[in-house]
Every structure is written in C-alpha cells, then in structure tokens.
C-alpha positions as CSV (number, residue, x, y, z in Angstrom):
1,M,107.7,122.0,150.0
2,N,109.8,122.9,146.6
3,W,111.5,119.4,147.0
4,L,108.5,117.1,147.5
5,T,107.0,119.4,144.0
6,N,109.9,120.0,142.0
7,F,112.0,116.2,142.4
8,V,109.3,113.6,144.4
9,R,107.0,114.5,142.1
10,P,108.5,114.8,138.7
11,K,110.2,111.1,139.8
12,I,106.8,109.5,140.7
13,Q,105.6,110.8,137.2
14,Q,108.3,109.7,135.4
15,L,107.8,106.5,136.4
16,V,103.6,106.2,136.3
17,R,102.8,108.1,133.4
18,P,102.5,105.5,129.8
19,K,105.3,105.6,127.2
20,D,104.5,108.2,124.9
21,V,103.7,105.7,120.8
22,P,105.3,106.5,118.0
23,D,102.2,108.1,115.8
24,N,102.3,105.3,112.6
25,L,102.3,102.6,115.0
26,W,98.8,102.6,114.0
27,V,96.8,103.6,110.2
28,K,92.8,104.3,110.2
29,C,91.6,102.8,107.3
30,P,89.7,105.4,105.7
31,S,87.3,104.1,104.2
32,C,86.2,101.8,107.6
33,E,87.7,104.1,110.6
34,Q,89.7,100.7,112.3
35,M,92.4,100.9,113.2
36,V,95.3,98.7,112.1
37,F,98.1,98.0,113.4
38,H,101.0,98.5,110.6
39,R,103.0,95.7,110.4
40,E,99.6,94.1,110.0
41,L,98.7,96.5,107.8
42,E,102.8,95.8,105.8
43,K,101.1,91.6,105.8
44,N,98.5,92.3,104.6
45,L,99.9,94.4,101.5
46,H,97.9,96.9,102.5
47,V,94.9,95.7,102.5
48,C,92.6,96.4,105.6
49,T,91.7,93.4,108.0
50,H,88.9,95.2,108.5
51,C,86.3,95.9,105.5
52,G,89.8,94.3,102.6
53,H,89.7,98.7,101.1
54,H,93.2,98.6,98.5
55,M,94.6,101.5,100.2
56,R,97.8,102.8,98.0
57,I,100.9,101.7,97.4
58,A,104.4,102.8,96.0
59,V,105.0,101.6,93.1
60,K,108.3,100.3,93.9
61,K,106.4,97.8,96.2
62,R,104.1,97.8,93.4
63,L,106.9,96.2,91.0
64,E,107.6,94.3,93.4
65,L,104.5,92.5,94.2
66,L,104.2,92.0,90.9
67,F,106.7,91.1,89.3
68,D,108.4,86.7,89.7
69,D,110.0,86.8,93.8
70,G,110.4,91.1,93.4
71,K,112.8,90.7,91.2
72,Y,112.6,93.8,88.3
73,K,114.8,95.5,86.3
74,R,114.3,99.4,85.4
75,V,115.0,101.0,82.4
76,E,116.4,104.4,82.3
77,L,114.1,107.2,80.3
78,P,114.9,109.3,77.6
79,R,115.3,113.2,79.7
80,V,112.8,115.7,78.1
81,A,113.0,119.7,78.4
82,E,111.4,120.5,82.3
83,D,109.2,123.4,82.0
84,P,108.5,124.0,78.2
85,L,106.2,126.8,78.8
86,R,107.7,127.9,82.1
87,F,104.0,127.4,84.3
88,K,103.1,129.6,87.4
89,D,100.2,129.4,90.1
90,L,101.4,130.2,93.3
91,K,104.1,128.4,93.3
92,S,106.5,128.0,89.4
93,Y,106.6,124.2,88.0
94,S,110.0,123.1,88.3
95,S,109.4,124.8,91.9
96,R,107.2,121.7,91.9
97,L,108.8,119.4,90.0
98,R,111.8,119.8,93.1
99,D,109.7,119.4,95.8
100,A,107.9,115.9,94.1
101,R,110.9,114.3,93.3
102,S,112.5,115.6,97.1
103,K,109.6,113.8,98.4
104,T,109.6,110.5,96.1
105,G,113.4,110.3,94.8
106,E,111.8,109.4,91.5
107,H,112.9,111.5,88.4
108,D,108.7,112.0,87.3
109,A,105.8,110.1,87.6
110,I,106.5,106.9,85.8
111,I,109.2,104.2,86.3
112,V,109.3,100.9,83.1
113,A,110.5,97.9,84.0
114,T,112.1,94.5,83.5
115,G,111.5,90.9,84.3
116,T,108.8,88.1,84.3
117,I,105.7,87.8,85.7
118,G,104.1,84.2,85.6
119,G,107.4,83.0,84.1
120,V,107.0,85.3,80.9
121,E,109.3,87.8,80.1
122,T,107.4,90.9,80.5
123,V,108.1,94.9,80.2
124,V,106.2,96.7,82.8
125,A,105.2,100.8,82.7
126,A,103.9,101.9,86.7
127,F,103.2,105.2,87.6
128,D,104.1,107.0,90.7
129,F,100.4,108.5,92.5
130,A,103.2,110.2,94.6
131,F,104.8,112.0,92.1
132,M,102.3,115.4,91.2
133,G,99.2,112.8,91.2
134,G,100.8,110.8,88.3
135,S,99.7,113.5,86.3
136,M,101.0,113.0,82.9
137,G,102.7,115.2,80.7
138,M,105.9,114.8,78.1
139,A,108.5,113.2,80.2
140,V,105.9,110.3,81.4
141,G,104.9,109.8,77.6
142,E,107.8,109.5,76.8
143,G,108.3,105.9,79.9
144,I,105.6,104.7,77.6
145,V,106.7,105.2,73.6
146,T,110.2,103.9,75.4
147,A,107.8,101.1,77.5
148,A,106.3,99.9,73.6
149,E,109.2,99.8,72.0
150,L,111.3,98.1,74.1
151,A,108.0,95.2,74.0
152,V,108.2,95.1,70.9
153,V,112.1,95.2,70.5
154,Q,111.9,92.2,73.4
155,D,109.0,90.5,71.3
156,A,107.9,90.5,75.4
157,P,104.0,91.9,76.4
158,L,103.5,95.2,77.9
159,V,101.4,95.7,80.8
160,V,101.2,98.9,82.2
161,V,99.8,99.8,85.6
162,P,98.0,103.5,85.5
163,A,97.6,105.6,89.0
164,S,96.8,109.3,87.4
165,G,94.9,112.2,88.0
166,G,95.1,112.9,84.0
167,A,97.5,115.1,81.7
168,R,99.7,117.8,83.8
169,M,97.6,121.0,83.4
170,Q,101.7,123.3,84.5
171,E,102.4,121.2,80.3
172,G,99.5,122.6,78.9
173,A,99.0,121.3,75.1
174,L,102.3,120.0,75.3
175,S,100.8,116.5,78.5
176,L,97.1,115.9,75.8
177,M,100.0,115.5,72.6
178,Q,101.2,112.8,75.4
179,M,97.5,111.4,74.5
180,A,98.2,110.6,71.0
181,R,102.3,109.9,70.8
182,T,100.9,106.4,73.9
183,T,97.9,105.3,71.7
184,V,100.7,105.4,68.2
185,A,103.1,103.4,71.2
186,V,100.4,101.0,71.8
187,D,99.3,100.0,68.3
188,K,102.9,99.5,68.3
189,V,103.0,96.7,70.6
190,K,99.7,95.4,68.6
191,E,100.5,95.0,65.1
192,K,103.9,93.1,66.8
193,G,101.1,90.8,68.1
194,L,101.7,91.5,71.9
195,P,99.5,91.3,74.9
196,Y,98.9,94.6,75.9
197,I,97.4,94.5,79.0
198,V,97.1,97.7,81.8
199,L,96.2,96.8,85.3
200,L,93.9,100.0,86.0
201,T,94.8,100.8,90.2
202,D,93.4,103.0,92.0
203,P,92.8,106.4,90.5
204,T,92.7,106.3,86.9
205,T,91.7,109.0,85.4
206,G,91.7,111.7,82.7
207,G,94.1,112.3,80.0
208,V,95.2,109.2,81.5
209,T,92.0,107.3,80.8
210,A,90.9,109.2,77.6
211,S,94.5,107.6,76.2
212,F,96.5,104.4,76.1
213,A,94.7,102.7,79.7
214,M,91.2,101.2,77.6
215,L,93.1,100.4,74.9
216,G,94.1,97.2,76.0
217,D,93.8,93.1,75.6
218,I,92.7,92.2,78.4
219,H,92.0,94.8,81.7
220,V,92.1,93.8,85.4
221,A,91.7,96.2,87.7
222,E,92.2,96.2,91.1
223,A,89.3,96.0,93.8
224,G,88.0,99.0,94.6
225,A,89.3,101.0,92.5
226,V,88.1,104.3,91.2
227,I,88.2,104.2,86.9
228,G,86.7,107.5,84.7
229,F,87.5,110.7,83.3
230,A,85.7,113.6,85.0
231,G,85.3,113.3,88.4
232,A,81.9,112.3,90.1
233,R,80.6,115.7,91.6
234,V,81.4,116.6,88.8
235,I,79.1,114.6,86.5
236,E,76.8,115.1,88.7
237,S,77.0,119.2,88.1
238,T,76.4,118.5,84.8
239,I,73.7,116.0,83.9
240,R,72.2,116.7,87.4
241,Q,71.0,113.3,88.2
242,K,72.4,111.4,91.3
243,L,74.3,109.0,90.1
244,P,74.3,104.6,90.9
245,E,76.2,103.5,93.7
246,G,79.6,102.5,93.0
247,F,79.6,104.8,90.2
248,Q,83.3,104.0,89.2
249,K,84.3,101.9,91.2
250,A,86.3,98.4,89.5
251,E,83.3,96.1,90.6
252,Y,80.9,98.8,88.7
253,L,82.7,98.8,85.7
254,R,83.5,94.6,85.5
255,E,79.6,94.6,85.3
256,H,79.1,96.9,82.4
257,G,81.8,95.9,80.1
258,M,84.6,98.0,80.4
259,V,86.8,96.0,83.0
260,D,87.3,91.6,82.1
261,I,89.0,92.0,86.0
262,V,88.5,92.6,89.5
263,A,90.9,91.0,91.6
264,T,92.2,91.7,94.6
265,R,95.9,92.5,94.9
266,Q,97.2,88.7,96.6
267,E,95.2,87.5,93.7
268,L,97.0,90.0,91.1
269,P,100.5,88.5,90.5
270,G,98.6,85.1,89.7
271,V,96.0,87.2,87.6
272,L,98.9,88.5,85.5
273,G,101.4,85.3,85.5
274,N,98.2,82.7,84.6
275,I,95.9,85.5,81.5
276,L,100.7,85.9,80.0
277,N,101.3,82.1,80.2
278,L,97.9,81.6,77.7
279,L,98.8,84.4,75.6
280,R,102.0,84.0,75.0
281,H,102.1,80.2,75.2
282,R,98.7,79.0,73.2
283,G,98.9,75.6,73.2
284,P,96.4,73.4,75.5
285,A,96.8,73.9,79.1
286,G,96.8,70.1,80.0
287,Q,98.0,66.9,78.8
288,V,97.0,65.4,75.1
289,V,95.3,62.4,75.5
290,P,94.8,59.9,72.2
291,L,90.8,58.8,72.3
292,R,90.2,55.3,71.8
293,S,88.4,53.9,68.6
294,R,84.9,53.5,69.8
295,F,84.7,51.4,67.0
296,P,87.6,48.0,67.6
297,A,89.9,47.7,64.7
298,E,89.5,44.3,62.4
C-alpha cells in the first residue's frame, strides 16, 4: 500500500496535473477587469483591447513611442543636493531615494532626451511615474530647466510629458520653488519663439499642473488621463457637492476648453509630428498652384 501511495500515485498525478502558469502572462484591466494576454497588451501599447483603457507605461517606452524609429539621445542632467532637509517619516528620504533608484534604474523622476518627432529635431522632458510617483523635487526642476535651455540653444521645440502626483513633500519649500523655476524656464523658450507643447498623461496633478504643465502653446492629452490640481474626493469634501461624471478626465477638460487635443496612444506620434511640422514649417500645406485669370489678356 505504501508503494502505491508513495510512488505510483505521485507519478500519475504528475502526468495529469496541469503545468503551472506564470502569473504575469495575463494582465487584469483596472477599468473593465477583463484579462488581457501580456503579448497582446504589449502589441497594443498597453491599451486594453476590450475597453480601450490606457494603462501606464514606462518612461523609456514612452520615449520610444514618441521619437521617430524609437531612437533618441539622453541628456545628462546636473546633480542636486540630496535630502537637504534630512526629512524622515516612516523611512528617511535618503532611503526612499535609494529604493526608487534600485527599482527604476534611474537617478530621479525625469528623463531629458533629444531626437526627431515627425522629422523635426525636438527636446523632450518626460516624467517617470514609477520613481516616487513622478513627484517634482529639485532634480526634476533642474531637468525641466536644462531641457528648456537646451531647446533654446538648439533652436528646437520643447515637449514636456508630465506624469506626476505633484511636488515632492520630502523637499518641502524647495520643491515648491521648482514651480517658479520651471515657469521662468518655459518663458525663455516662448521668448525665443519656439513651440512649447505639453503632452498630458495619467496622472498630471498638484504643483506640476499648477506650473509648467498648463503653460503650453498647445495641450495634447492622452485618452482617459486624469488631469487636475487636487483630487476629486478632496474637492467634493471641500465644496460638499457631487462632481460631474468624468470630472478631471482628459475628455471632460477638452469639452471645457482646458485641453486642445485628446488622442489615443497609437495616434500620439502622428499628432505631435503634425503639430511640430505646422509650427516649425509655416509654409503652405500643399503645392501652390497659380490661378488662371478669369479675363483673358487682350
């Protein structure tokens, strides 16, 4: 009996038992809760194939999507003082920075890169939401300033892609100062007559929204992105009223004049390319054909 129980039965169970399936083969959509095969999701640029919900993507994937042929050159950013306030809550700020750097492989929550979009040489500053929620501290402010100065030097448009929860609380007033610094930097780009385009992605909130993110010449938003200053629950508790359906979503803001264009992730490279070409190449959109005179020459 022991031979049957200990040897034969396990062998039979091993033959008929289904093989273990890795947990990451299927992804559950946070909107419709449908399961999407991971390869199909990647092929569709992390947009749900059932409901069209745009899931968040890594900052490097975002840059590959926007730049022509996915090619770009990263710009080295100046280093800033770390943990200037020696802040500590449940963990020290320095520990949180180490954890975020280990998790993302990035030094901070912003990447500045150059390349062509629609054939137009462009400077792009993109936020990494995986790095402490894309929060804006001194390093991020320095990144925006560097991107703006580079755009002026290279006579190139500036595209900023925010994905942020707002100012970084661990840096206190120093993080709030970046709102003013980035605003001044953007003004220098505009004074040079260069296009400044903001691509609003999910989420764009807090001090980022209250500064450079709403100063673009043109605001393009990714479909379904949450854009605002305070959270919806905070606003409802303050005004003690129920907010409209879809409040702070990209489509709602377009209807109310705060966003110019809402595009799907697949459409974004073409939309940005068209905008940049129109703003940089102000010639006629088509071939100029001379009109015949209605009255023949005598």
